[in-house]
Coordinates of N, CA and C in Angstrom, one line a residue:
M763 N 0.9 -1.2 0.0 CA 0.0 0.0 0.0 C 1.0 1.3 0.0
F764 N 0.6 2.2 -0.9 CA 1.3 3.4 -1.0 C 0.5 4.5 -0.2
L765 N 1.1 5.0 0.8 CA 0.4 6.0 1.7 C 0.8 7.4 1.3
N766 N -0.2 8.2 1.0 CA 0.1 9.6 0.5 C -0.5 10.6 1.6
T767 N 0.4 11.2 2.2 CA 0.1 11.9 3.4 C -0.6 13.3 3.1
H768 N -0.4 13.8 1.8 CA -1.0 15.1 1.5 C -1.2 15.1 0.0
T769 N -2.5 15.2 -0.5 CA -2.8 15.4 -1.9 C -3.9 16.1 -2.2
H770 N -4.0 16.7 -3.3 CA -5.1 17.5 -3.9 C -5.7 16.7 -5.0
H771 N -5.3 15.5 -5.2 CA -5.8 14.6 -6.3 C -6.5 13.4 -5.6
L772 N -7.7 13.2 -5.9 CA -8.5 12.0 -5.4 C -8.4 10.9 -6.5
T773 N -7.6 9.9 -6.2 CA -7.3 8.9 -7.2 C -8.2 7.6 -7.0
L774 N -8.4 7.3 -5.8 CA -9.3 6.1 -5.4 C -8.7 4.8 -6.0
K775 N -7.4 4.8 -6.1 CA -6.7 3.5 -6.6 C -6.6 2.5 -5.5
S776 N -6.7 1.2 -5.8 CA -6.7 0.2 -4.8 C -5.4 0.0 -4.1
D777 N -4.3 0.4 -4.7 CA -3.0 0.3 -4.0 C -2.5 1.5 -3.4
V778 N -3.3 2.6 -3.3 CA -2.9 3.9 -2.7 C -4.0 4.3 -1.6
L779 N -3.5 4.7 -0.5 CA -4.3 5.3 0.6 C -3.9 6.7 0.7
E780 N -4.7 7.6 0.4 CA -4.3 9.0 0.5 C -5.1 9.9 1.4
L781 N -4.4 10.8 2.1 CA -5.0 11.7 3.0 C -5.3 13.1 2.1
Y782 N -6.6 13.0 1.6 CA -7.0 14.0 0.7 C -7.3 15.4 1.4
N783 N -6.8 16.4 0.8 CA -6.9 17.8 1.4 C -8.3 18.3 1.1
Q784 N -9.0 18.6 2.1 CA -10.4 19.2 1.9 C -10.4 20.6 2.4
F785 N -11.2 21.4 1.6 CA -11.5 22.8 2.0 C -12.9 22.8 2.6
P786 N -13.2 23.6 3.6 CA -14.5 23.5 4.3 C -15.7 23.6 3.4
K787 N -15.6 24.6 2.5 CA -16.8 24.8 1.7 C -16.8 24.1 0.4
A788 N -15.9 23.1 0.2 CA -15.9 22.4 -1.0 C -15.6 20.9 -0.7
L789 N -16.4 20.3 0.1 CA -16.2 19.0 0.6 C -16.4 18.0 -0.6
N790 N -15.6 17.0 -0.6 CA -15.8 15.8 -1.6 C -16.0 14.6 -0.6
H791 N -17.2 14.1 -0.7 CA -17.6 13.0 0.1 C -17.1 11.7 -0.3
E792 N -16.4 11.6 -1.5 CA -15.8 10.4 -2.0 C -14.6 10.0 -1.4
A793 N -13.9 11.0 -0.7 CA -12.6 10.8 -0.1 C -12.6 9.8 1.0
K794 N -11.8 8.7 0.9 CA -11.8 7.7 2.0 C -11.3 8.3 3.3
L795 N -10.1 9.0 3.2 CA -9.5 9.7 4.3 C -9.2 11.1 3.9
F796 N -9.3 12.0 4.8 CA -9.1 13.4 4.5 C -8.6 14.2 5.7
S797 N -8.0 15.3 5.3 CA -7.8 16.4 6.3 C -8.6 17.6 5.8
I798 N -8.8 18.5 6.8 CA -9.7 19.7 6.5 C -9.1 20.9 7.2
G799 N -9.1 22.0 6.6 CA -8.6 23.3 7.1 C -8.7 24.5 6.2
I800 N -8.6 25.6 6.8 CA -8.7 26.9 6.0 C -7.2 27.3 5.6
H801 N -7.0 27.1 4.3 CA -5.7 27.5 3.7 C -5.5 29.0 3.9
P802 N -4.3 29.5 4.2 CA -4.1 31.0 4.4 C -4.4 31.7 3.1
A803 N -4.3 31.2 1.9 CA -4.4 31.9 0.7 C -6.0 32.1 0.4
Y804 N -6.8 31.3 1.0 CA -8.2 31.4 0.7 C -9.1 31.8 1.9
I805 N -8.5 32.5 2.8 CA -9.2 33.1 3.9 C -10.2 34.2 3.5
K806 N -11.4 34.2 3.8 CA -12.4 35.2 3.5 C -13.0 35.5 4.8
T807 N -12.9 36.8 5.2 CA -13.4 37.2 6.5 C -14.9 36.9 6.8
S808 N -15.7 37.0 5.6 CA -17.0 36.9 5.7 C -17.5 35.4 6.1
S809 N -16.6 34.4 5.9 CA -17.0 33.0 6.0 C -16.1 32.3 7.0
I810 N -15.3 32.9 7.8 CA -14.3 32.2 8.6 C -15.1 31.4 9.7
Q811 N -16.1 32.0 10.3 CA -16.8 31.3 11.4 C -17.6 30.0 10.8
E812 N -18.2 30.3 9.7 CA -18.9 29.2 9.1 C -18.0 28.0 8.7
E813 N -16.8 28.4 8.2 CA -15.8 27.3 7.9 C -15.3 26.7 9.1
I814 N -15.1 27.4 10.2 CA -14.7 26.8 11.4 C -15.7 25.7 11.9
E815 N -16.9 26.1 11.8 CA -18.0 25.2 12.2 C -18.0 23.9 11.3
I816 N -17.7 24.1 10.0 CA -17.6 22.9 9.2 C -16.5 22.0 9.6
I817 N -15.3 22.6 9.9 CA -14.2 21.9 10.4 C -14.6 21.0 11.7
L818 N -15.2 21.8 12.6 CA -15.6 21.1 13.9 C -16.6 19.9 13.6
Q819 N -17.5 20.1 12.6 CA -18.4 19.0 12.3 C -17.7 17.8 11.7
S820 N -16.7 18.2 10.8 CA -16.0 17.1 10.1 C -15.1 16.4 11.0
L821 N -14.6 16.9 12.1 CA -13.7 16.2 13.0 C -14.4 14.9 13.7
T822 N -15.8 14.9 13.6 CA -16.5 13.8 14.1 C -16.6 12.7 13.2
H823 N -16.2 12.9 12.0 CA -16.1 11.9 10.9 C -15.0 11.0 11.2
Q824 N -15.3 9.7 11.1 CA -14.2 8.7 11.4 C -13.1 8.8 10.4
N825 N -13.3 9.3 9.2 CA -12.4 9.4 8.1 C -11.5 10.6 8.1
C826 N -11.8 11.5 9.0 CA -11.0 12.7 9.2 C -9.9 12.5 10.1
L827 N -8.6 12.6 9.5 CA -7.4 12.2 10.4 C -6.5 13.4 10.8
A828 N -6.8 14.6 10.2 CA -5.9 15.7 10.5 C -6.6 17.1 10.2
I829 N -6.2 18.1 10.8 CA -6.5 19.4 10.4 C -5.5 19.9 9.5
G830 N -5.8 20.5 8.3 CA -4.9 21.1 7.4 C -5.3 20.9 5.9
E831 N -4.6 21.5 5.0 CA -3.5 22.2 5.3 C -3.8 23.6 5.8
I832 N -3.1 24.0 6.9 CA -3.3 25.3 7.4 C -1.9 25.9 7.6
G833 N -1.7 27.2 7.9 CA -0.5 27.8 8.1 C -0.4 29.3 7.8
L834 N 0.8 29.6 7.3 CA 1.1 31.0 7.1 C 1.9 31.1 5.7
D835 N 1.6 32.1 5.0 CA 2.2 32.3 3.6 C 2.4 33.7 3.3
K836 N 3.8 34.1 3.3 CA 4.2 35.5 3.1 C 4.1 35.9 1.7
L837 N 3.7 35.0 0.8 CA 3.7 35.4 -0.6 C 2.2 35.6 -1.1
C838 N 1.3 35.1 -0.3 CA -0.1 35.3 -0.7 C -0.6 36.6 -0.3
E839 N -1.8 37.0 -0.9 CA -2.3 38.4 -0.6 C -3.1 38.5 0.7
T840 N -3.4 37.5 1.4 CA -4.1 37.6 2.6 C -3.3 38.3 3.6
N841 N -3.9 39.3 4.4 CA -3.3 40.0 5.4 C -2.6 39.0 6.4
F842 N -1.3 39.3 6.7 CA -0.6 38.4 7.6 C -1.2 38.3 8.9
A843 N -1.6 39.4 9.6 CA -2.2 39.3 10.9 C -3.5 38.5 10.8
L844 N -4.2 38.6 9.8 CA -5.4 37.7 9.7 C -5.1 36.3 9.5
Q845 N -4.0 36.0 8.7 CA -3.6 34.6 8.6 C -3.2 34.0 10.0
I846 N -2.5 34.8 10.8 CA -2.1 34.4 12.1 C -3.4 34.0 13.0
S847 N -4.4 35.0 12.9 CA -5.6 34.8 13.7 C -6.3 33.5 13.3
V848 N -6.5 33.3 12.1 CA -7.1 32.1 11.6 C -6.4 30.8 11.9
F849 N -5.1 30.9 11.7 CA -4.2 29.8 11.9 C -4.3 29.4 13.5
E850 N -4.2 30.4 14.4 CA -4.3 30.0 15.8 C -5.6 29.4 16.2
Q851 N -6.7 30.0 15.6 CA -8.0 29.4 15.9 C -8.0 27.9 15.6
Q852 N -7.5 27.5 14.4 CA -7.5 26.1 14.0 C -6.5 25.3 14.9
L853 N -5.4 25.9 15.2 CA -4.5 25.1 16.1 C -5.1 24.8 17.5
K854 N -5.8 25.8 18.0 CA -6.5 25.5 19.3 C -7.5 24.3 19.2
I855 N -8.2 24.3 18.0 CA -9.1 23.2 17.8 C -8.4 21.9 17.7
A856 N -7.3 21.9 17.0 CA -6.5 20.7 16.9 C -6.0 20.2 18.2
E857 N -5.5 21.1 19.1 CA -5.1 20.7 20.4 C -6.2 20.2 21.3
Q858 N -7.4 20.9 21.2 CA -8.5 20.4 22.0 C -9.0 19.1 21.6
Y859 N -9.0 18.8 20.4 CA -9.5 17.5 19.9 C -8.5 16.5 19.5
R860 N -7.2 16.8 19.8 CA -6.1 15.9 19.6 C -5.9 15.4 18.1
F861 N -5.9 16.4 17.2 CA -5.7 16.1 15.8 C -4.3 16.6 15.4
P862 N -3.6 15.8 14.6 CA -2.3 16.3 14.1 C -2.6 17.3 13.0
V863 N -1.7 18.2 12.6 CA -1.9 19.3 11.8 C -1.0 19.2 10.6
I864 N -1.5 19.3 9.4 CA -0.7 19.4 8.1 C -0.4 20.9 7.9
I865 N 0.8 21.2 7.8 CA 1.3 22.6 7.9 C 1.7 23.1 6.5
H866 N 1.1 24.2 6.1 CA 1.6 25.0 4.9 C 2.4 26.2 5.3
S867 N 3.6 26.2 4.9 CA 4.5 27.3 5.3 C 5.3 27.9 4.0
V868 N 5.1 29.2 3.8 CA 5.9 29.8 2.8 C 6.6 31.0 3.4
R869 N 7.9 30.9 3.7 CA 8.7 31.9 4.2 C 8.3 32.1 5.7
A870 N 7.7 31.2 6.4 CA 7.1 31.6 7.7 C 7.4 30.4 8.7
Y871 N 8.5 29.6 8.5 CA 8.7 28.5 9.4 C 9.0 28.9 10.8
Q872 N 9.8 30.1 11.0 CA 10.0 30.5 12.3 C 8.8 31.0 13.0
E873 N 8.0 31.7 12.3 CA 6.8 32.2 12.9 C 5.8 31.1 13.4
I874 N 5.8 30.1 12.5 CA 5.0 28.9 12.9 C 5.5 28.2 14.1
L875 N 6.8 28.0 14.2 CA 7.4 27.4 15.4 C 7.2 28.1 16.6
Q876 N 7.3 29.5 16.5 CA 7.1 30.4 17.6 C 5.7 30.4 18.0
I877 N 4.7 30.3 17.2 CA 3.3 30.1 17.5 C 3.1 28.8 18.3
R878 N 3.7 27.8 17.8 CA 3.6 26.5 18.4 C 4.1 26.5 19.9
K879 N 5.2 27.2 20.1 CA 5.7 27.4 21.5 C 4.8 28.3 22.4
K880 N 4.3 29.3 21.7 CA 3.5 30.3 22.4 C 2.2 29.6 22.9
L881 N 1.6 28.8 22.1 CA 0.3 28.2 22.4 C 0.5 26.9 23.2
K882 N 1.7 26.5 23.4 CA 2.1 25.3 24.2 C 1.5 24.1 23.6
L883 N 1.6 23.9 22.3 CA 0.9 22.8 21.6 C 1.7 21.5 21.8
S884 N 0.9 20.4 21.9 CA 1.6 19.1 22.0 C 1.2 18.2 20.8
V885 N 0.2 18.6 20.0 CA -0.2 17.8 18.8 C 0.9 17.9 17.7
P886 N 1.2 16.8 17.0 CA 2.3 16.9 16.0 C 1.9 17.8 14.8
F887 N 2.9 18.5 14.3 CA 2.8 19.2 13.0 C 3.5 18.3 11.9
I888 N 2.9 18.3 10.8 CA 3.6 17.7 9.6 C 3.8 18.8 8.6
F889 N 5.0 19.3 8.4 CA 5.3 20.3 7.5 C 5.3 19.7 6.0
H890 N 4.3 20.0 5.3 CA 4.2 19.3 4.0 C 5.0 20.0 2.9
G891 N 5.4 19.2 2.0 CA 6.3 19.8 0.9 C 7.5 20.3 1.3
F892 N 8.2 19.6 2.3 CA 9.4 20.3 2.9 C 10.5 20.3 1.8
N893 N 11.2 21.4 1.7 CA 12.2 21.7 0.7 C 13.3 22.7 1.3
K894 N 13.6 22.5 2.5 CA 14.5 23.5 3.1 C 15.8 22.8 3.6
N895 N 16.5 23.4 4.5 CA 17.8 22.8 4.9 C 17.8 22.0 6.1
E896 N 18.9 21.3 6.4 CA 19.0 20.4 7.6 C 18.8 21.1 8.9
Q897 N 19.4 22.4 9.1 CA 19.2 23.1 10.3 C 17.7 23.4 10.6
L898 N 17.0 23.8 9.6 CA 15.5 24.0 9.8 C 14.8 22.7 10.2
L899 N 15.2 21.6 9.5 CA 14.6 20.4 9.7 C 14.8 19.9 11.2
N900 N 16.1 20.1 11.7 CA 16.3 19.8 13.0 C 15.5 20.6 14.1
Q901 N 15.2 21.8 13.7 CA 14.4 22.6 14.6 C 13.0 22.0 14.6
I902 N 12.5 21.7 13.5 CA 11.2 21.1 13.4 C 11.1 19.8 14.1
I903 N 12.0 18.9 13.9 CA 12.0 17.7 14.7 C 12.1 17.8 16.2
A904 N 12.9 18.8 16.6 CA 13.0 19.1 18.1 C 11.7 19.6 18.7
Q905 N 10.7 20.0 17.9 CA 9.5 20.4 18.5 C 8.4 19.4 18.3
N906 N 8.8 18.1 18.2 CA 7.8 17.0 18.0 C 7.0 17.2 16.7
C907 N 7.7 17.7 15.6 CA 7.1 17.9 14.3 C 7.8 17.0 13.3
F908 N 7.2 16.9 12.2 CA 7.7 16.0 11.1 C 7.7 16.7 9.7
A909 N 8.4 16.1 8.8 CA 8.5 16.7 7.4 C 7.9 15.7 6.5
S910 N 7.1 16.3 5.5 CA 6.6 15.4 4.5 C 7.3 15.8 3.1
F911 N 7.8 14.8 2.4 CA 8.5 15.1 1.2 C 7.8 14.6 -0.1
G912 N 7.9 15.5 -1.1 CA 7.2 15.2 -2.3 C 8.1 15.4 -3.6
K913 N 7.5 16.1 -4.6 CA 8.1 16.2 -5.9 C 9.6 16.8 -5.7
N914 N 9.8 17.7 -4.9 CA 11.1 18.3 -4.8 C 12.2 17.3 -4.4
L915 N 11.8 16.2 -3.8 CA 12.8 15.2 -3.5 C 13.5 14.6 -4.8
L916 N 12.8 14.8 -5.8 CA 13.3 14.1 -7.2 C 14.4 15.0 -7.8
S917 N 14.4 16.3 -7.4 CA 15.3 17.2 -8.1 C 16.3 17.9 -7.3
N918 N 16.1 18.0 -5.9 CA 16.9 18.8 -5.1 C 18.1 17.9 -4.5
K919 N 19.2 18.1 -4.9 CA 20.3 17.2 -4.4 C 20.6 17.3 -2.9
N920 N 20.6 18.5 -2.4 CA 20.8 18.7 -1.0 C 19.7 18.0 -0.2
L921 N 18.5 18.2 -0.7 CA 17.3 17.6 0.0 C 17.4 16.0 0.0
Q922 N 18.0 15.5 -1.0 CA 18.2 14.1 -1.2 C 19.1 13.6 0.0
I923 N 20.2 14.4 0.1 CA 21.2 14.0 1.2 C 20.5 14.0 2.6
I924 N 19.8 15.0 2.8 CA 19.2 15.1 4.2 C 18.2 14.0 4.3
F925 N 17.4 13.7 3.3 CA 16.4 12.7 3.4 C 16.9 11.3 3.6
A926 N 18.1 11.0 2.9 CA 18.7 9.7 3.0 C 19.2 9.4 4.4
N927 N 19.5 10.4 5.2 CA 20.1 10.2 6.5 C 19.1 10.4 7.6
L928 N 17.8 10.7 7.3 CA 16.8 11.0 8.2 C 16.3 9.7 8.9
S929 N 16.0 9.8 10.2 CA 15.3 8.6 10.8 C 14.0 8.3 10.2
A930 N 13.8 6.9 10.1 CA 12.5 6.4 9.4 C 11.2 7.0 10.1
D931 N 11.3 7.3 11.4 CA 10.0 7.8 12.0 C 9.8 9.3 12.1
Q932 N 10.6 10.0 11.2 CA 10.6 11.4 11.2 C 10.0 12.0 9.9
F933 N 9.5 11.2 9.0 CA 9.1 11.8 7.7 C 7.9 11.1 7.2
F934 N 7.2 11.8 6.3 CA 6.1 11.2 5.5 C 6.4 11.5 4.0
L935 N 5.5 10.9 3.2 CA 5.6 11.1 1.8 C 4.3 11.6 1.1
E936 N 4.4 12.4 0.1 CA 3.2 13.0 -0.5 C 3.4 13.3 -1.9
N937 N 2.4 13.6 -2.7 CA 2.5 14.2 -4.0 C 1.8 15.5 -4.1
D938 N 1.1 16.0 -3.1 CA 0.6 17.3 -3.1 C -0.4 17.6 -4.3
A939 N -0.1 18.6 -5.1 CA -0.8 18.9 -6.3 C -0.1 18.5 -7.5
S940 N 1.0 17.8 -7.3 CA 1.8 17.3 -8.5 C 1.2 16.3 -9.3
E941 N 1.6 16.2 -10.5 CA 1.2 15.2 -11.4 C 2.0 14.0 -11.2
I942 N 3.1 14.0 -10.5 CA 4.0 12.9 -10.2 C 3.3 12.0 -9.3
S943 N 3.3 10.7 -9.6 CA 2.5 9.8 -8.8 C 3.2 9.5 -7.5
I944 N 2.4 9.0 -6.5 CA 3.0 8.7 -5.2 C 3.9 7.5 -5.3
Q945 N 3.5 6.5 -6.2 CA 4.3 5.4 -6.5 C 5.7 5.8 -7.0
E946 N 5.8 6.8 -7.8 CA 7.1 7.2 -8.3 C 7.9 7.8 -7.2
I947 N 7.3 8.6 -6.3 CA 7.9 9.2 -5.2 C 8.5 8.1 -4.2
Y948 N 7.7 7.0 -4.0 CA 8.2 6.0 -3.2 C 9.4 5.3 -3.8
A949 N 9.3 5.0 -5.0 CA 10.4 4.3 -5.6 C 11.8 5.1 -5.5
F950 N 11.7 6.4 -5.8 CA 12.8 7.3 -5.7 C 13.3 7.3 -4.3
A951 N 12.4 7.5 -3.3 CA 12.7 7.6 -1.9 C 13.3 6.4 -1.4
A952 N 12.8 5.2 -1.8 CA 13.4 4.0 -1.4 C 14.8 3.8 -1.9
D953 N 15.0 4.2 -3.1 CA 16.4 4.1 -3.7 C 17.4 5.0 -3.0
L954 N 16.9 6.2 -2.6 CA 17.8 7.1 -1.8 C 18.2 6.5 -0.5
R955 N 17.3 5.8 0.1 CA 17.6 5.2 1.4 C 18.1 3.8 1.4
K956 N 18.3 3.3 0.1 CA 18.9 2.0 -0.1 C 18.1 0.8 0.7
I957 N 16.8 0.9 0.5 CA 15.9 0.0 1.1 C 14.9 -0.4 0.0
S958 N 14.1 -1.5 0.2 CA 13.1 -1.8 -0.8 C 11.9 -1.0 -0.5
I959 N 11.1 -0.9 -1.6 CA 9.7 -0.2 -1.6 C 8.9 -0.7 -0.5
E960 N 8.9 -2.1 -0.3 CA 8.2 -2.7 0.7 C 8.6 -2.4 2.1
E961 N 9.9 -2.2 2.4 CA 10.4 -1.7 3.6 C 9.9 -0.3 3.9
L962 N 10.0 0.5 2.9 CA 9.5 1.9 3.0 C 8.0 2.0 3.3
Q963 N 7.2 1.2 2.7 CA 5.8 1.1 2.9 C 5.5 0.7 4.4
L964 N 6.3 -0.3 4.8 CA 6.1 -0.7 6.3 C 6.4 0.4 7.3
Q965 N 7.5 1.1 7.0 CA 7.9 2.2 7.8 C 6.9 3.3 7.9
Q966 N 6.3 3.7 6.6 CA 5.3 4.6 6.6 C 4.0 4.3 7.3
A967 N 3.7 3.0 7.2 CA 2.5 2.5 7.9 C 2.7 2.7 9.4
E968 N 3.9 2.4 9.9 CA 4.0 2.6 11.3 C 3.9 4.1 11.7
N969 N 4.4 4.9 10.8 CA 4.3 6.4 11.1 C 2.9 6.8 11.1
W970 N 2.1 6.3 10.2 CA 0.6 6.6 10.1 C -0.1 6.2 11.3
N971 N 0.2 5.0 11.7 CA -0.4 4.4 13.0 C 0.0 5.3 14.2
T972 N 1.2 5.8 14.3 CA 1.7 6.5 15.4 C 1.0 7.8 15.4
I973 N 1.0 8.6 14.3 CA 0.6 10.0 14.3 C -0.8 10.2 14.1
F974 N -1.4 9.4 13.1 CA -2.8 9.6 12.8 C -3.7 8.5 13.6
G975 N -3.1 7.6 14.2 CA -3.9 6.6 14.9 C -4.7 5.7 13.9
Y976 N -4.2 5.5 12.7 CA -4.8 4.8 11.7 C -3.9 3.6 11.3
E977 N -4.4 2.4 11.7 CA -3.6 1.2 11.4 C -3.8 0.7 10.0
I978 N -2.7 0.6 9.3 CA -2.7 0.2 7.9 C -2.6 -1.3 7.7
Q979 N -3.5 -1.8 6.8 CA -3.4 -3.2 6.4 C -2.6 -3.2 5.1
L980 N -1.4 -3.6 5.1 CA -0.6 -3.6 3.9 C -0.9 -4.6 2.9
K981 N -1.5 -5.7 3.4 CA -1.9 -6.8 2.4 C -3.4 -7.1 2.5

């Protein structure tokens, strides 16, 4: 089984189990498993509370495994103070209901880690699409957080070195909005770590069970 920790593509393939990214006002009920959250680029002040209510309702669904993707984005047009406000609202919900968080970060890693400290959060963060340096990754891991790797792993040489030496329990794999299949990402990742795809699948299944509380049946 290929586990896809963050995707915007609903494939419904028999050999793929994907955590499909849901937006509160555009729910797709065909998703077997999903995360849900208000993305910083799509915040609308007129509908924040309505969307928060949808998130709260969705958390009662057995197939909802995480809140996200949520976070901070310094390149989008949304007012940054508003982004922080909406982000913190969702983080407090995640902490209250004990849901891991899929994190979207664009030039805002330090702010996100500071907010985590400020709010004294204990639920794990998964920084999706990680494509930064080892120093930042160590900061993330030190705060009980994880990195999810996707298409950038196939082309970024420095990222490949970091990934190859990372502990098996500290990362996830995803294809996000990419047209690259999760199977291709697994094959490349397994080769980098000099293990079989089956070994990588088993490791990822253990991580899913630990962080999402979702036990994977690989066969």
